[in-house]
CSV table of C-alpha atoms in Angstrom, one decimal:
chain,number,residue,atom,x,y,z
A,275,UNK,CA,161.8,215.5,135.9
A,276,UNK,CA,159.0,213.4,136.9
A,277,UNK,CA,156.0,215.3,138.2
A,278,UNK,CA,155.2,214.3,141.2
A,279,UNK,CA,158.0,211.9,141.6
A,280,UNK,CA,161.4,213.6,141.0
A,281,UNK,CA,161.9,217.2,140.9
A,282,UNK,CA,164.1,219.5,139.3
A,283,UNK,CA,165.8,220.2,142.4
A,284,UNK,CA,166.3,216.5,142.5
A,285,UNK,CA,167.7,216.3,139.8
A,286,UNK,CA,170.1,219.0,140.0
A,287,UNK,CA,171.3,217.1,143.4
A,288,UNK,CA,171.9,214.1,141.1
A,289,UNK,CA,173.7,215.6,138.8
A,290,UNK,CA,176.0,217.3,141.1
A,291,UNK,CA,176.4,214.2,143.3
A,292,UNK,CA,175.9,211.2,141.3
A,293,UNK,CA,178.0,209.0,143.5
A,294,UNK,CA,176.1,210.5,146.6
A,295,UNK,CA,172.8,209.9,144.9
A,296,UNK,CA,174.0,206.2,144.6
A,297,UNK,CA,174.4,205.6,148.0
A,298,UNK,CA,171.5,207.3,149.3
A,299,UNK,CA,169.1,205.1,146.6
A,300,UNK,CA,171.2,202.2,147.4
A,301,UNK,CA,169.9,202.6,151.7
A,302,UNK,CA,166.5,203.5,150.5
A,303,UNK,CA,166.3,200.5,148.9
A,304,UNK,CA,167.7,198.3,151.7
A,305,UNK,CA,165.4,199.3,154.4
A,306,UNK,CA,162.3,199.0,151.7
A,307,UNK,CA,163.2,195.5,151.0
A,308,UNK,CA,163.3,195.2,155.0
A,309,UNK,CA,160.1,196.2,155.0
A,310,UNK,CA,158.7,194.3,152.4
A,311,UNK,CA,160.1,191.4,153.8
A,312,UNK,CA,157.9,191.8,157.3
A,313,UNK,CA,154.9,191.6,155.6
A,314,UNK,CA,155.4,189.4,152.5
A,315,UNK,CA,153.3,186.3,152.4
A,316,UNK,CA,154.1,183.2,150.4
A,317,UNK,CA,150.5,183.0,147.8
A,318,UNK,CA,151.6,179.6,146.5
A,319,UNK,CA,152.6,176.4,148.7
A,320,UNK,CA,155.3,174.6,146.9
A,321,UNK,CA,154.6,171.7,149.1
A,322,UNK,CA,150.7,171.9,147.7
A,323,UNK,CA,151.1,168.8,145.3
A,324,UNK,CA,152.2,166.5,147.8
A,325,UNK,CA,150.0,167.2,151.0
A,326,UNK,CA,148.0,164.6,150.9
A,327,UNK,CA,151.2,162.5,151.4
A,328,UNK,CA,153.2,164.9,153.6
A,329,UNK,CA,150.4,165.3,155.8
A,330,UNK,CA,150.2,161.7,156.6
A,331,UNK,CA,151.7,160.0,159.5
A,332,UNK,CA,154.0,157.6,157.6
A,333,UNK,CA,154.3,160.2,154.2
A,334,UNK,CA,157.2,157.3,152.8
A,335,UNK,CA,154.2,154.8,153.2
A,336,UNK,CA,152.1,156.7,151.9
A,337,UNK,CA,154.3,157.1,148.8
A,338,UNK,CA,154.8,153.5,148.5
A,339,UNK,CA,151.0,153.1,147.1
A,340,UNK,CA,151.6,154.0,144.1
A,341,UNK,CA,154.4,151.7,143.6
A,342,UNK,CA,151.8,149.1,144.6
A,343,UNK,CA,149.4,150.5,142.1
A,344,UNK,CA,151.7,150.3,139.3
A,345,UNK,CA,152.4,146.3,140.3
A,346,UNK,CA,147.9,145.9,140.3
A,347,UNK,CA,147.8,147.9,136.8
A,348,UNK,CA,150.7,146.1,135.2
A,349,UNK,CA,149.8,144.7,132.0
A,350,UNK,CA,150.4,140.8,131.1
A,351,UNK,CA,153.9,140.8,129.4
A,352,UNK,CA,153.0,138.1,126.7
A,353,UNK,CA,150.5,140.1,125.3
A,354,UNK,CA,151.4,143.6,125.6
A,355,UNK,CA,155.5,143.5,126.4
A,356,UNK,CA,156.1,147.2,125.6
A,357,UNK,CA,153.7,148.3,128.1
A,358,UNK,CA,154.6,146.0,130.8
A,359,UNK,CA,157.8,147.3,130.5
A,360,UNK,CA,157.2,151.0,130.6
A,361,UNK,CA,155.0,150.1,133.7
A,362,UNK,CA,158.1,148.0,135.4
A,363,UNK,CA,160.1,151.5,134.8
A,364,UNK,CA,157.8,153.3,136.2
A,365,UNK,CA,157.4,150.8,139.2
A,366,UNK,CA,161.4,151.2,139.8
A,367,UNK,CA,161.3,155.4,139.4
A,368,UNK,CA,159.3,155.1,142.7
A,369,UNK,CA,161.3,152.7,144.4
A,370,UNK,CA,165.2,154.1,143.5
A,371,UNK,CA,163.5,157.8,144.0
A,372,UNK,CA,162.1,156.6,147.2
A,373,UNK,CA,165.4,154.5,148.7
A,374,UNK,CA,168.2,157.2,147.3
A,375,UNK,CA,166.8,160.9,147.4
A,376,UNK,CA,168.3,161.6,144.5
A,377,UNK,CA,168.1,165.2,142.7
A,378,UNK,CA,166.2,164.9,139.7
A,379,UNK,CA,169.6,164.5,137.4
A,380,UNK,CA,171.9,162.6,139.4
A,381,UNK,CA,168.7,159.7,139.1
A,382,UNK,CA,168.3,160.4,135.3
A,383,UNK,CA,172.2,159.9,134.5
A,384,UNK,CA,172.6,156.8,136.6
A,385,UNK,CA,174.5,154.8,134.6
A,386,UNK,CA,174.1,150.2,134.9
A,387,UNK,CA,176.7,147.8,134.9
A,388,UNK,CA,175.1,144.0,134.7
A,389,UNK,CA,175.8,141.2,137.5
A,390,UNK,CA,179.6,140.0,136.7
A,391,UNK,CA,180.4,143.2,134.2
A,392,UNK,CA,183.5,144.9,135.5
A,393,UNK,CA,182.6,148.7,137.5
A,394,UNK,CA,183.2,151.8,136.1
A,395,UNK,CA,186.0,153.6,138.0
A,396,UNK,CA,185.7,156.0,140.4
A,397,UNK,CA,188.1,158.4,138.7
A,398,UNK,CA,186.1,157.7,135.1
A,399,UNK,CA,183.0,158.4,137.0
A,400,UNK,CA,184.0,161.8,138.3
A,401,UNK,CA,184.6,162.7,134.7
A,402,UNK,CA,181.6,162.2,133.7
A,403,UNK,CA,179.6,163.1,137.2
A,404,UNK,CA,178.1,160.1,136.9
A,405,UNK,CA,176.9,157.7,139.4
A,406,UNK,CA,176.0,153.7,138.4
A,407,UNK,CA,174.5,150.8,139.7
A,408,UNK,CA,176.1,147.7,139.7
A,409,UNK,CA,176.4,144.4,141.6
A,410,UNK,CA,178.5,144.4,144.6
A,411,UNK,CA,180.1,140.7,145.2
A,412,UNK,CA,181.1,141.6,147.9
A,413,UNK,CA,177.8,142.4,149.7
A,414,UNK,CA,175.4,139.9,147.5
A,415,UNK,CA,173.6,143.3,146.5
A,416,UNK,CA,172.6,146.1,144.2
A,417,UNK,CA,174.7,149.1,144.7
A,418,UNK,CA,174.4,152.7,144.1
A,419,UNK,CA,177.6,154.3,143.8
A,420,UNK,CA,177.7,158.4,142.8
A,421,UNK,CA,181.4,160.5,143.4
A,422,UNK,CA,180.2,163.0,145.1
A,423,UNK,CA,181.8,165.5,141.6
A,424,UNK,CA,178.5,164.6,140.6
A,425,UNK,CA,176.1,166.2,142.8
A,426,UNK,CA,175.0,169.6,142.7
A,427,UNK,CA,176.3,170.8,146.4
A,428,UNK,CA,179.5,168.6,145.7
A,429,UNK,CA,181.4,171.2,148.2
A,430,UNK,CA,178.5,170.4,151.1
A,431,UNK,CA,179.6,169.0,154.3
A,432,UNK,CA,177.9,166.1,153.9
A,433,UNK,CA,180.0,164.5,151.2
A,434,UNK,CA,182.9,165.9,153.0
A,435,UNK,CA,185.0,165.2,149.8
A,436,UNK,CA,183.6,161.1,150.2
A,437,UNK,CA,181.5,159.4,147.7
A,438,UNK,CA,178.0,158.3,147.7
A,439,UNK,CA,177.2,154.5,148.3
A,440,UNK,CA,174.0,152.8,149.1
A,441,UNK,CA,173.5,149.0,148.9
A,442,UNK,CA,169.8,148.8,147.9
A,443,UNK,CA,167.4,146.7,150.2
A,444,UNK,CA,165.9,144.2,148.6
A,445,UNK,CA,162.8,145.0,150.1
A,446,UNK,CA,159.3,144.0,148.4
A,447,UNK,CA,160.9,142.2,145.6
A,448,UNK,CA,163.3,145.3,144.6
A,449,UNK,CA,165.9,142.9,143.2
A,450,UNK,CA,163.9,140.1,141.4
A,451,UNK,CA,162.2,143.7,139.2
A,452,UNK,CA,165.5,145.3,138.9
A,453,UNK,CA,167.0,142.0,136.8
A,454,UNK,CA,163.6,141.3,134.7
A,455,UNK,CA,164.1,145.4,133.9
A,456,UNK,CA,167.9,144.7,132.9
A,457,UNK,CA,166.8,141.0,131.5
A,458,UNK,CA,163.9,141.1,129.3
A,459,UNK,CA,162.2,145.0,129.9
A,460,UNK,CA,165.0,147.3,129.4
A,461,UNK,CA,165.2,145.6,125.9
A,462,UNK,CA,161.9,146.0,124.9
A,463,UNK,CA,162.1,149.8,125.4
A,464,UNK,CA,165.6,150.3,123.6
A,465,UNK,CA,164.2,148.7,120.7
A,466,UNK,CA,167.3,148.0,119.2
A,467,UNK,CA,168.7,151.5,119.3
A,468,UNK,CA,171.9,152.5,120.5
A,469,UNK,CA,172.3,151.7,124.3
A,470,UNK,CA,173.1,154.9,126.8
A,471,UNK,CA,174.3,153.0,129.1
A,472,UNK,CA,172.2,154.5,131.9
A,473,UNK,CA,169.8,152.7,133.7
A,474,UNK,CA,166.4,154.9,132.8
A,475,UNK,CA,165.5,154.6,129.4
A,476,UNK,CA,162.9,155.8,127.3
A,477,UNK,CA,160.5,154.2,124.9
A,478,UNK,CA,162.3,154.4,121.9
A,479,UNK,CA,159.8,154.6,118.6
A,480,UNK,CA,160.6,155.6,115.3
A,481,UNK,CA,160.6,159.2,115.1
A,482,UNK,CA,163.3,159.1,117.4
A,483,UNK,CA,165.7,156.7,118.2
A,484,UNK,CA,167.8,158.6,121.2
A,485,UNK,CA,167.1,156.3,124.0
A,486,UNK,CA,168.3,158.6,127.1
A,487,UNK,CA,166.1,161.3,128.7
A,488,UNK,CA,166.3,165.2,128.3
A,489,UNK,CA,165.7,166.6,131.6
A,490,UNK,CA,162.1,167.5,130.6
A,491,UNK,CA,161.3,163.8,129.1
A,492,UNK,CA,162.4,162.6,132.4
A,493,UNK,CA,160.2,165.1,134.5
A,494,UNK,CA,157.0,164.5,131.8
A,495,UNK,CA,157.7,160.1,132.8
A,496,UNK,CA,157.1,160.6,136.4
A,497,UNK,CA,154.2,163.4,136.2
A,498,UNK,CA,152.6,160.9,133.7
A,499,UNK,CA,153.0,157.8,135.8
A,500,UNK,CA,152.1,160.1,138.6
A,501,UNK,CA,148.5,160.8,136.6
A,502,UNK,CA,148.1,157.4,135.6
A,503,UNK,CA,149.0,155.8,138.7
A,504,UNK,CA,149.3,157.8,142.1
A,505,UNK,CA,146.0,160.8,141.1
A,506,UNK,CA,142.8,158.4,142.6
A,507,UNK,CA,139.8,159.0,140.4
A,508,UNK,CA,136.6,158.2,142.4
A,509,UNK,CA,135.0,157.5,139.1
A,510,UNK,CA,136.9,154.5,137.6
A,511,UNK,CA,138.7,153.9,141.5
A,512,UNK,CA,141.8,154.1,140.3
A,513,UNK,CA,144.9,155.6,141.6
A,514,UNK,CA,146.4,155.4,144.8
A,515,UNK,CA,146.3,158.6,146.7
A,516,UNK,CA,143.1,161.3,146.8
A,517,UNK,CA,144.0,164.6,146.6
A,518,UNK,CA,147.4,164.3,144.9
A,519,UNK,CA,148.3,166.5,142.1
A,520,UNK,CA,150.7,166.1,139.4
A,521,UNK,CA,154.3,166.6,140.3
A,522,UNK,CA,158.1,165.7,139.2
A,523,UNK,CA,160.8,163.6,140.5
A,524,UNK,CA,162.1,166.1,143.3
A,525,UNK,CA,159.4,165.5,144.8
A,526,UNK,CA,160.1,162.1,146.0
A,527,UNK,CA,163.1,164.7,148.3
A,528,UNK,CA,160.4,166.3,150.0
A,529,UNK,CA,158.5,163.3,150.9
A,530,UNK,CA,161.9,161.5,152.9
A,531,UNK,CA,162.8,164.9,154.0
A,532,UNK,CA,159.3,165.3,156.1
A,533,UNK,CA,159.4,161.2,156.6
A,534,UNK,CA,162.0,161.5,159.1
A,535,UNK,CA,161.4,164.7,160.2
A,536,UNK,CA,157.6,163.4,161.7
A,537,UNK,CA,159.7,159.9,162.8
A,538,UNK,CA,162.9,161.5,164.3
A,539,UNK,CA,162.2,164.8,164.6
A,540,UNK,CA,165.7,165.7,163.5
A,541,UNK,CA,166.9,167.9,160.3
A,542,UNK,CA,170.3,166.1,161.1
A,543,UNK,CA,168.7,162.7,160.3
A,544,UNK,CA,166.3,163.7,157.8
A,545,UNK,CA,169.8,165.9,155.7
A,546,UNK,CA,171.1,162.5,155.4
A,547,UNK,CA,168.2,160.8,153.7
A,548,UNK,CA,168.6,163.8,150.9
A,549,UNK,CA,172.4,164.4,150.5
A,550,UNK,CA,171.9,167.8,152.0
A,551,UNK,CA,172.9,169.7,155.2
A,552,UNK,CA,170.4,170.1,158.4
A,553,UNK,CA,170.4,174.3,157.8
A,554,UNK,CA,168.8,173.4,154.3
A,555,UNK,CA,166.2,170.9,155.7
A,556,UNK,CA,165.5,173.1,158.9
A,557,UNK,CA,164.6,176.1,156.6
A,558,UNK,CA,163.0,174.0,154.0
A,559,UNK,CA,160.9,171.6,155.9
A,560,UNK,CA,160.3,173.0,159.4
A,561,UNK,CA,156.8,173.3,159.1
A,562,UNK,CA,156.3,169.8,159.3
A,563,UNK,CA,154.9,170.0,161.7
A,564,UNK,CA,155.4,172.0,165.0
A,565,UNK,CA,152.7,169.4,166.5
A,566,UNK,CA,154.2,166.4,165.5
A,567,UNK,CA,157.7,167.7,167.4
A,568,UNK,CA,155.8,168.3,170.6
A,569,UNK,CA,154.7,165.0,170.1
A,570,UNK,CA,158.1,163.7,169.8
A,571,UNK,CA,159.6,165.5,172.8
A,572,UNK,CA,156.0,163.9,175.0
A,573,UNK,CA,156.5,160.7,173.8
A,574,UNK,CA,160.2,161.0,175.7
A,575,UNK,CA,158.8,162.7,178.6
A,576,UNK,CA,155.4,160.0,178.8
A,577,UNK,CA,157.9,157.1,179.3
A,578,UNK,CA,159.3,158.6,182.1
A,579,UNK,CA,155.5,159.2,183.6
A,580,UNK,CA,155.0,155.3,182.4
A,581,UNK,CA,158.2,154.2,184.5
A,582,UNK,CA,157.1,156.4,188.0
A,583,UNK,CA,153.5,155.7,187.9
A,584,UNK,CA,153.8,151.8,187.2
């Protein structure tokens, strides 16, 4: 008994009825949560990080400067190799995040075959839910192959039981720093250690000589390249972006996601850009923004007004 709250009587009931008792808690519950739901308010915007990118008419574009920051902060190799190569890795986190849309893990384990070294194959790569990038022959060009065994929503429509492949662009010099990375850079940070084989390595120093990332070492590279390089500080004016916060590598989903929303405005489009199905993007990344899809639809409508009135 419970003064106030449960009663003897109440308790009686229970104990004569426990099943009944169940059920009845079980409905009470049910419409509560109902309730709760119709006036429940979300205190904390996941999106907050980001919005000075996702906000912005062209949020991949946005993105993109602090790529370009990293290339105007990189130090000169000769005298300072080890940081001009953590800063070329950090350059090409932004870029692969950026052109795949990869989850967080799938970009982490990405395994690197060198131009002319046989591919791993498919079937070994769904062992180890793996993707790798390698150089296609075939297409002059860097490739990003994943079996789709490797993603987290492998059973999604999307992949449709298919693998994942992207030739790379070789936009903005993408390939010329992908082969000083695998050349000279990629070196420099293995240190002589035992190679992972996958194409993100750390720093390797002496207290520890595993090169591949943990999931949190990987998250901790791209927050700190975010705070060194995308954060702007009106102080020293460096940075690339005011108003951004620190964030992690799934972010980079959010920013293609809402890219192509504001372009296209379709979740179909913008679903293929992150491996994922429209439902998830609609329900994710509606609220960008209900303006810019009016927009959309009068931009349509304007050309017809262009064509009758000309």
């Amino acid at each position: 008994m419970v003064e106030g709250l449960i009663s003897e009587d109440d308790v009686r009931q229970m104990r004569d009825d426990w099943d009944g008792a169940c059920e009845r808690l079980h409905r009470h519950a049910l419409a509560r949560a109902k309730e709760i739901q119709r006036v429940a308010r979300v205190h904390r915007d996941p999106f907050e990080p980001l919005l000075p990118v996702l906000e912005a008419a062209s949020p991949v574009g946005e993105y993109l400067k602090i790529s370009r920051e990293v290339l105007l902060r990189m130090p000169n190799a000769g005298r300072h190799p080890r940081a001009a190569a953590e800063s070329v890795r950090a350059f090409l986190m932004i870029r692969l995040g950026l052109h795949l849309g990869l989850r967080q893990k799938n970009l982490r384990q990405l395994l690197v075959r060198l131009r002319g070294q046989t591919h791993t194959s498919e079937r070994e790569l769904e062992r180890l839910k793996r993707g790798e990038l390698r150089w296609s022959d075939r297409y002059g060009g860097w490739e990003v192959f994943i079996p789709c065994a490797a993603f987290k929503n492998a059973h999604s429509a999307y992949f449709a039981k298919r693998p994942f492949r992207l030739l790379l662009p070789d936009l903005g010099d993408l390939y010329r720093w992908i082969d000083d990375y695998l050349d000279r850079h990629r070196a420099r940070l293995l240190a002589g250690a035992t190679d992972p084989g996958v194409f993100f390595i750390k720093t390797v120093k002496t207290k520890s000589r595993d090169a591949a990332y943990s999931q949190q070492a990987f998250y901790e590279a791209w927050r700190l390249t975010i705070q060194r390089y995308g954060i702007h500080n009106p102080y020293t004016g460096r940075g690339a972006i005011a108003g951004l916060l620190p964030h992690g590598p799934h972010s980079v989903r959010d920013v293609l996601a809402t890219h192509i929303l504001k372009q296209t405005g379709s979740y179909e489009q913008a679903s293929y850009a992150i491996q994922d199905t429209a439902a998830t993007v609609a329900d994710h990344y509606g609220r960008f923004l209900p303006q810019d899809k009016a927009a959309l639809a009068a931009e349509v409508l304007n050309k017809v007004w262009e064509a009758g009135t000309g």
